[in-house]
XYZ file of C-alpha atoms in Angstrom:
500
model
C 0.000 0.000 0.000
C 1.141 3.541 -0.673
C 0.252 6.734 1.116
C 0.751 10.431 0.632
C 2.511 12.331 3.398
C 1.028 15.820 3.678
C 2.759 18.818 5.274
C 2.101 22.560 5.439
C 4.619 25.404 5.408
C 4.926 29.153 4.904
C 4.332 30.360 1.324
C 7.921 30.470 0.097
C 9.568 28.847 -2.891
C 11.674 25.754 -2.250
C 15.320 25.926 -3.142
C 15.437 22.506 -4.794
C 13.178 19.742 -6.104
C 9.801 19.976 -7.842
C 7.539 22.980 -7.396
C 3.860 23.119 -8.385
C 2.416 26.543 -9.217
C -1.223 27.524 -9.705
C -2.223 29.692 -12.655
C -5.517 31.464 -13.249
C -7.429 32.189 -16.409
C -5.039 33.575 -19.006
C -2.103 31.897 -17.233
C -1.981 34.615 -14.578
C 0.416 33.786 -11.749
C 0.311 34.626 -8.056
C 2.942 36.626 -6.142
C 5.128 33.680 -5.050
C 5.123 32.222 -8.570
C 5.919 35.729 -9.822
C 9.028 35.750 -7.630
C 10.311 32.688 -9.501
C 9.651 34.356 -12.832
C 11.455 37.517 -11.704
C 14.417 35.566 -10.311
C 14.864 33.795 -13.648
C 14.587 36.897 -15.785
C 11.092 36.167 -17.085
C 12.017 32.677 -18.303
C 8.927 31.124 -16.709
C 6.524 33.576 -18.363
C 8.195 33.060 -21.752
C 7.915 29.265 -21.427
C 4.242 29.572 -20.579
C 3.624 31.855 -23.538
C 5.568 29.587 -25.910
C 3.349 26.663 -24.923
C 0.206 28.755 -25.530
C -0.859 27.732 -22.036
C -4.036 29.473 -20.861
C -4.466 28.215 -17.289
C -7.757 26.434 -17.904
C -9.071 24.435 -14.960
C -6.776 21.465 -14.172
C -4.758 21.969 -17.377
C -1.113 20.991 -16.792
C 2.127 22.432 -18.097
C 5.240 20.446 -17.175
C 8.473 22.432 -17.514
C 12.118 21.784 -16.920
C 13.060 24.309 -14.254
C 14.679 27.546 -15.514
C 18.454 27.631 -15.301
C 19.757 29.166 -12.100
C 16.582 28.472 -10.126
C 18.036 25.446 -8.297
C 14.802 23.558 -8.961
C 14.465 20.343 -10.943
C 11.018 20.832 -12.404
C 8.130 23.301 -12.484
C 4.579 22.054 -12.866
C 1.966 24.712 -13.647
C -1.647 23.753 -12.917
C -4.651 25.734 -14.077
C -7.391 27.022 -11.794
C -9.458 28.585 -14.547
C -11.533 31.239 -12.794
C -10.883 30.581 -9.087
C -13.817 32.762 -8.012
C -16.135 30.269 -9.722
C -14.623 27.165 -8.117
C -16.984 25.217 -5.885
C -15.963 23.407 -2.725
C -15.480 20.021 -4.379
C -13.341 21.612 -7.112
C -10.548 22.220 -4.596
C -10.565 18.507 -3.740
C -10.513 17.654 -7.439
C -7.578 20.035 -7.887
C -5.542 18.177 -5.279
C -6.351 14.887 -6.954
C -5.366 16.152 -10.381
C -2.033 17.420 -9.044
C -1.276 14.135 -7.273
C -2.173 12.254 -10.436
C 0.319 14.258 -12.487
C 3.029 13.900 -9.843
C 2.477 10.153 -9.925
C 2.694 10.166 -13.706
C 6.123 11.835 -13.617
C 7.194 9.511 -10.783
C 7.721 12.301 -8.290
C 8.499 11.250 -4.734
C 8.300 14.757 -3.275
C 7.021 18.157 -4.337
C 6.130 21.583 -2.960
C 2.765 23.019 -3.983
C 2.501 26.809 -3.758
C -1.146 27.372 -2.846
C -2.147 30.864 -3.960
C -4.722 32.558 -6.134
C -3.440 34.812 -8.906
C -6.337 37.242 -8.357
C -4.924 38.201 -4.944
C -7.755 36.660 -2.917
C -6.440 34.621 0.005
C -6.827 30.855 -0.094
C -8.987 29.727 2.815
C -7.620 27.152 5.251
C -10.475 24.803 4.321
C -9.652 25.099 0.630
C -5.988 24.254 1.221
C -7.046 21.290 3.355
C -9.429 20.143 0.595
C -6.531 20.197 -1.868
C -4.586 17.975 0.528
C -7.593 15.658 0.833
C -7.829 15.262 -2.931
C -4.112 14.527 -3.207
C -4.307 11.937 -0.457
C -7.320 10.186 -1.996
C -5.784 10.106 -5.493
C -2.522 8.595 -4.290
C -4.291 5.406 -3.142
C -3.446 2.056 -4.667
C -4.246 -1.524 -3.677
C -1.313 -3.811 -4.469
C -0.852 -6.020 -1.423
C -1.241 -9.225 -3.444
C 1.216 -8.300 -6.210
C 4.570 -10.025 -5.899
C 5.952 -8.499 -9.089
C 5.400 -4.838 -9.858
C 5.887 -2.737 -12.943
C 8.203 0.254 -12.703
C 5.365 2.734 -12.202
C 3.784 0.548 -9.519
C 7.076 0.106 -7.702
C 7.599 3.864 -7.684
C 4.114 4.459 -6.256
C 4.795 2.139 -3.360
C 7.340 4.646 -2.015
C 4.620 7.186 -1.325
C 4.458 10.876 -2.100
C 5.634 13.684 0.149
C 3.620 16.778 -0.679
C 4.207 20.049 1.137
C 1.619 22.794 0.729
C 3.157 26.263 0.945
C 0.240 28.467 1.938
C -0.541 31.648 3.830
C -1.997 30.709 7.206
C -0.362 27.297 7.083
C -1.099 26.594 10.751
C -4.842 27.005 10.193
C -4.666 24.852 7.065
C -2.865 22.135 9.002
C -5.591 22.205 11.645
C -8.302 21.920 8.986
C -6.423 19.025 7.404
C -6.492 16.982 10.624
C -10.232 16.366 10.319
C -9.981 15.639 6.626
C -7.131 13.206 7.216
C -9.466 11.196 9.449
C -11.975 11.119 6.600
C -9.292 10.158 4.053
C -8.267 7.253 6.284
C -11.913 6.202 6.532
C -12.198 6.234 2.742
C -9.047 4.104 2.508
C -10.533 1.558 4.911
C -13.702 1.377 2.817
C -11.758 1.012 -0.432
C -9.565 -1.739 0.998
C -12.571 -3.699 2.253
C -14.389 -3.532 -1.085
C -11.339 -4.609 -3.098
C -10.246 -7.452 -0.788
C -10.732 -10.875 -2.443
C -13.693 -12.859 -1.120
C -11.575 -15.820 -0.027
C -9.896 -13.408 2.418
C -12.816 -11.244 3.504
C -15.283 -13.643 5.101
C -18.010 -12.326 7.414
C -15.823 -13.291 10.370
C -12.750 -11.508 8.957
C -14.776 -8.399 8.152
C -16.085 -8.383 11.725
C -12.543 -8.737 13.058
C -11.422 -5.697 11.078
C -14.384 -3.666 12.268
C -13.453 -4.576 15.821
C -10.126 -2.774 15.354
C -12.073 0.487 15.666
C -12.056 -0.121 19.399
C -8.574 1.409 19.379
C -10.211 4.745 18.543
C -12.822 4.476 21.262
C -15.619 2.906 19.221
C -17.644 0.304 21.107
C -17.915 -2.794 18.913
C -20.298 -5.673 19.496
C -20.381 -8.766 17.275
C -23.491 -10.968 17.187
C -23.026 -14.588 16.111
C -25.407 -16.823 14.200
C -26.666 -18.322 17.467
C -27.484 -14.896 18.879
C -29.224 -13.798 15.688
C -31.289 -16.981 15.666
C -32.385 -16.236 19.230
C -33.488 -12.765 18.092
C -35.569 -14.303 15.300
C -33.619 -12.914 12.345
C -34.997 -15.425 9.861
C -34.688 -13.090 6.861
C -30.992 -12.350 7.468
C -30.066 -15.936 8.360
C -31.851 -17.391 5.351
C -29.413 -15.616 3.035
C -26.406 -17.386 4.566
C -27.853 -20.920 4.698
C -25.867 -22.075 1.681
C -22.475 -20.842 2.907
C -20.008 -22.679 5.117
C -18.909 -19.291 6.504
C -21.243 -18.080 9.279
C -22.858 -14.625 9.210
C -22.139 -11.844 11.648
C -23.960 -8.700 12.750
C -21.560 -5.973 13.858
C -22.784 -3.015 15.914
C -20.412 -0.044 16.289
C -21.168 2.818 18.691
C -19.479 6.222 18.809
C -20.638 8.322 21.764
C -19.189 11.751 21.078
C -22.329 13.764 21.761
C -24.297 14.576 24.869
C -25.463 11.572 26.847
C -29.118 12.568 26.513
C -28.950 13.012 22.727
C -30.673 10.403 20.583
C -28.210 8.550 18.351
C -28.305 8.615 14.588
C -27.896 5.291 12.805
C -26.120 4.156 9.646
C -26.709 0.624 8.370
C -24.747 -1.218 5.679
C -25.462 -4.253 3.551
C -22.453 -6.563 3.825
C -22.841 -9.499 1.435
C -19.161 -10.420 1.189
C -19.797 -12.488 -1.923
C -23.025 -12.855 -3.847
C -23.452 -15.733 -6.274
C -27.173 -15.080 -6.352
C -27.740 -18.339 -4.481
C -30.057 -20.870 -6.155
C -31.187 -18.040 -8.471
C -27.570 -17.998 -9.582
C -26.018 -15.108 -11.471
C -24.348 -15.486 -14.895
C -20.655 -16.375 -14.709
C -19.522 -13.271 -16.616
C -18.645 -10.549 -14.146
C -19.483 -12.580 -11.052
C -16.035 -11.818 -9.648
C -17.263 -8.262 -9.085
C -19.709 -9.557 -6.503
C -16.923 -9.409 -3.931
C -17.955 -5.747 -3.776
C -21.542 -6.456 -2.716
C -20.569 -5.306 0.765
C -19.738 -1.729 -0.223
C -22.497 -0.394 2.033
C -20.987 -2.115 5.058
C -17.526 -0.917 4.021
C -18.790 2.659 3.887
C -20.328 2.434 7.357
C -17.100 0.999 8.767
C -15.002 3.727 7.135
C -17.456 6.357 8.368
C -17.230 5.146 11.955
C -13.431 5.359 11.716
C -13.643 8.916 10.378
C -16.068 10.070 13.083
C -14.024 8.533 15.891
C -10.655 9.699 14.530
C -11.802 13.308 14.317
C -13.753 12.961 17.601
C -17.107 13.933 16.133
C -19.491 15.518 18.620
C -22.357 13.169 17.853
C -23.801 9.869 19.038
C -23.701 7.473 16.123
C -24.649 3.831 15.613
C -23.094 1.866 12.758
C -24.593 -1.561 12.053
C -23.487 -3.942 9.309
C -25.001 -7.274 8.323
C -22.259 -9.603 7.070
C -23.147 -12.753 5.140
C -22.264 -14.802 2.063
C -24.914 -15.873 -0.480
C -23.932 -19.295 -1.845
C -25.788 -22.222 -3.439
C -25.634 -25.671 -1.842
C -28.000 -28.341 -0.557
C -28.890 -26.229 2.443
C -29.382 -22.980 0.524
C -32.567 -20.953 0.601
C -34.954 -21.753 -2.280
C -37.391 -19.704 -4.341
C -40.761 -20.407 -2.792
C -39.480 -20.522 0.794
C -41.258 -18.377 3.364
C -39.140 -16.896 6.154
C -40.105 -14.984 9.280
C -38.250 -11.743 9.938
C -37.315 -10.354 13.353
C -40.297 -8.002 13.069
C -42.622 -11.001 12.825
C -43.526 -10.192 9.224
C -43.298 -13.121 6.812
C -41.552 -12.998 3.445
C -41.997 -15.231 0.411
C -38.698 -15.767 -1.407
C -39.250 -15.253 -5.120
C -35.623 -14.764 -6.106
C -32.664 -15.679 -3.889
C -30.604 -13.024 -5.682
C -32.770 -10.350 -4.067
C -30.939 -11.070 -0.834
C -29.609 -7.689 0.320
C -33.052 -6.437 1.287
C -33.523 -9.536 3.437
C -30.361 -8.726 5.366
C -31.387 -5.094 5.763
C -34.916 -6.023 6.876
C -33.657 -7.621 10.071
C -30.783 -5.199 10.724
C -32.996 -2.128 10.233
C -35.649 -3.570 12.559
C -33.032 -4.491 15.154
C -31.487 -1.002 15.132
C -34.780 0.876 15.459
C -36.014 -1.481 18.160
C -32.862 -1.452 20.295
C -31.466 2.061 19.875
C -34.535 4.232 19.114
C -32.488 6.422 16.750
C -33.342 9.913 15.591
C -33.172 8.590 12.050
C -31.784 5.620 10.113
C -29.859 5.670 6.849
C -28.937 2.483 5.029
C -26.558 1.967 2.137
C -26.619 -1.038 -0.152
C -25.405 -2.178 -3.540
C -28.976 -3.315 -3.943
C -30.260 -3.298 -7.519
C -29.063 -3.317 -11.090
C -32.151 -1.230 -11.797
C -30.559 1.836 -10.211
C -27.663 1.521 -12.660
C -30.140 1.549 -15.538
C -31.838 4.623 -14.095
C -28.883 6.715 -12.917
C -25.679 5.181 -14.258
C -22.569 5.602 -12.121
C -22.656 9.302 -11.344
C -25.462 9.359 -8.759
C -26.682 7.017 -6.047
C -30.425 6.516 -5.746
C -31.945 8.243 -2.719
C -35.240 7.104 -1.202
C -36.599 8.692 1.936
C -39.614 9.145 4.163
C -38.276 12.551 5.257
C -37.920 15.611 3.027
C -35.574 17.149 5.612
C -33.219 14.163 5.610
C -33.324 13.932 1.819
C -32.330 17.595 1.592
C -29.473 17.098 4.068
C -28.063 14.144 2.130
C -28.447 15.946 -1.197
C -26.629 19.043 0.103
C -23.791 16.917 1.484
C -23.587 15.129 -1.855
C -23.184 18.378 -3.775
C -20.508 19.582 -1.362
C -18.452 16.382 -1.542
C -19.077 15.333 -5.140
C -20.768 12.115 -3.965
C -24.065 12.995 -5.556
C -27.503 11.477 -5.070
C -30.805 11.668 -6.932
C -34.111 11.309 -5.153
C -36.405 8.543 -6.385
C -40.113 8.063 -5.647
C -41.880 5.953 -3.037
C -45.602 5.344 -2.758
C -48.482 2.903 -2.254
C -48.703 2.007 -5.939
C -45.158 0.650 -5.742
C -45.655 -0.872 -2.305
C -48.510 -3.119 -3.416
C -46.207 -4.636 -6.032
C -44.459 -6.612 -3.257
C -47.648 -8.009 -1.702
C -47.639 -11.816 -1.660
C -50.456 -14.322 -2.027
C -48.913 -16.638 0.578
C -47.014 -14.366 3.000
C -47.035 -10.766 4.196
C -44.790 -9.773 1.317
C -42.461 -11.122 -1.347
C -38.839 -10.193 -1.809
C -39.118 -8.852 -5.340
C -41.783 -6.916 -7.189
C -40.801 -7.968 -10.663
C -38.811 -6.328 -13.417
C -40.298 -2.854 -13.482
C -39.362 -0.221 -10.921
C -36.952 -2.684 -9.323
C -34.951 -0.187 -7.252
C -38.189 1.404 -6.008
C -39.861 -1.837 -4.944
C -36.630 -2.852 -3.184
C -36.755 0.399 -1.215
C -40.449 -0.155 -0.463
C -39.514 -3.556 0.960
C -36.978 -2.061 3.384
C -39.436 0.691 4.344
C -41.766 -1.971 5.793
C -39.173 -2.597 8.516
C -38.479 1.000 9.561
C -41.432 1.147 11.985
C -42.037 4.780 11.002
C -38.587 5.962 12.128
C -37.390 8.701 9.704
C -35.344 6.857 7.126
C -33.105 7.196 4.073
C -32.085 4.411 1.727
C -29.150 4.879 -0.646
C -28.881 2.384 -3.492
C -25.172 2.507 -4.331
C -25.007 -0.300 -6.882
C -23.683 2.181 -9.442
C -21.267 4.071 -7.194
C -20.062 1.632 -4.531
C -17.909 -0.625 -6.695
C -16.323 -0.640 -10.162
C -16.206 3.111 -9.710
C -15.931 5.619 -12.529
C -12.493 7.206 -12.710
C -12.199 10.749 -11.386
C -9.535 13.218 -10.318
C -9.547 11.746 -6.795
C -9.854 8.054 -7.598
C -8.551 5.583 -10.150
C -9.170 2.445 -8.065
C -11.905 -0.164 -8.572
C -13.527 1.063 -5.388
C -13.915 4.739 -4.555
C -14.938 4.290 -0.911
C -18.155 6.050 -1.877
C -20.290 7.462 0.896
C -17.733 8.035 3.654
C -17.168 11.684 2.754
C -20.867 12.235 2.039
C -22.114 10.902 5.371
C -19.317 12.469 7.405
C -20.313 15.810 5.918
C -23.990 15.179 6.623
C -23.176 14.447 10.265
C -20.843 17.445 10.580
C -23.277 19.941 9.064
C -26.438 18.803 10.823
C -25.865 16.647 13.890
C -22.793 17.764 15.806
C -23.387 19.841 18.916
């Protein structure tokens, strides 16, 4: 694994090494960058002009350092019009810079963080640049015994120093974001881990490591879940030789009297589809069917590491969906912890069965202010929204607005989808209280309607992250198969709305 080492310093030019300068629209430079140009007799400005470089957003100009500067290399990165940059753009900027430094195999660099229009860079903006750089520098290579030259170089890590006015304040702002970056890394690692390594028991063991940060972690075994009557959850794991686990994580950073808020993750560590088996092509990707649980685990790390002033429950249902002689069958009827009965139509609609019991358990035991679950639940959400937005379903307009605002701020965007009685009746069953699939049409909506039946009227949000949680689209801040989606979104939601 590789990591970026981030530091902050006063806004002065380094004497040696690689320097990264920011240019505005029209290739305008800031005062510190102007000092370099002056010291080299205008060589920098002439090189920029010769390349017809205009400073468009994230455009790169890689230059051999001017003679006499003592530097090895100058990298100019465009801001475009900095006054028009949104919060997430600063994170993207850091990612783009780290990506270019990786491309040129840089092991260390100094980034001069300044706006050419004379407006001061805020501490939060500098910290967001550092966050983007840290997230982009991630790679997962622990199982590679032979590495290509570029991979071997990346394993050394990147030392990036941000030279910025008010560097002490920027460093303080970075501390909280570093906790979030580490949480994202945890989530990414969990999603990418091969399924022969990451069993429900191993996942639970890793979640238990959060105790070092002060998180209370409780692990329920199959025997304990059976005693609680979790027939929906347990039915999913009948065909696997690896027993399921329910992990409950508690961070108590708020006032003792404050109601907790609850985040719940689907954690199917490998999903064959069960007896309703999936096609062979692409089945290897089903190691990522626990991205919701990975997000919740990474979130709990982030909240504890930055000592969030909130009371938070994180619950993850960990199970493997396999076919064998003991596996659940289409036509089976199972009884959930709530007492409601479910007819199994398709064993590949298993995530909602896990969530049914975990959601009921959380609302019954902890009486949370609200519940939010994340799940790589349906292919239908991919058809509807692609990979740029997660599907948002909610019984609360206020919660939906909070999640949407956090999504815009962090770049982890959501799109609200409908709920209603016309969809709900599609999961009514002739033989049980409900069935676990409503058919082909409106599949992501009927899946959400199913989970809603177990919320017991507690305000609730469901995020279908099938398009964002694994096999992620490449971006400035991520090139890995898993983006760790949701950690930054939910941390921001908590920070903006629920910390005292």
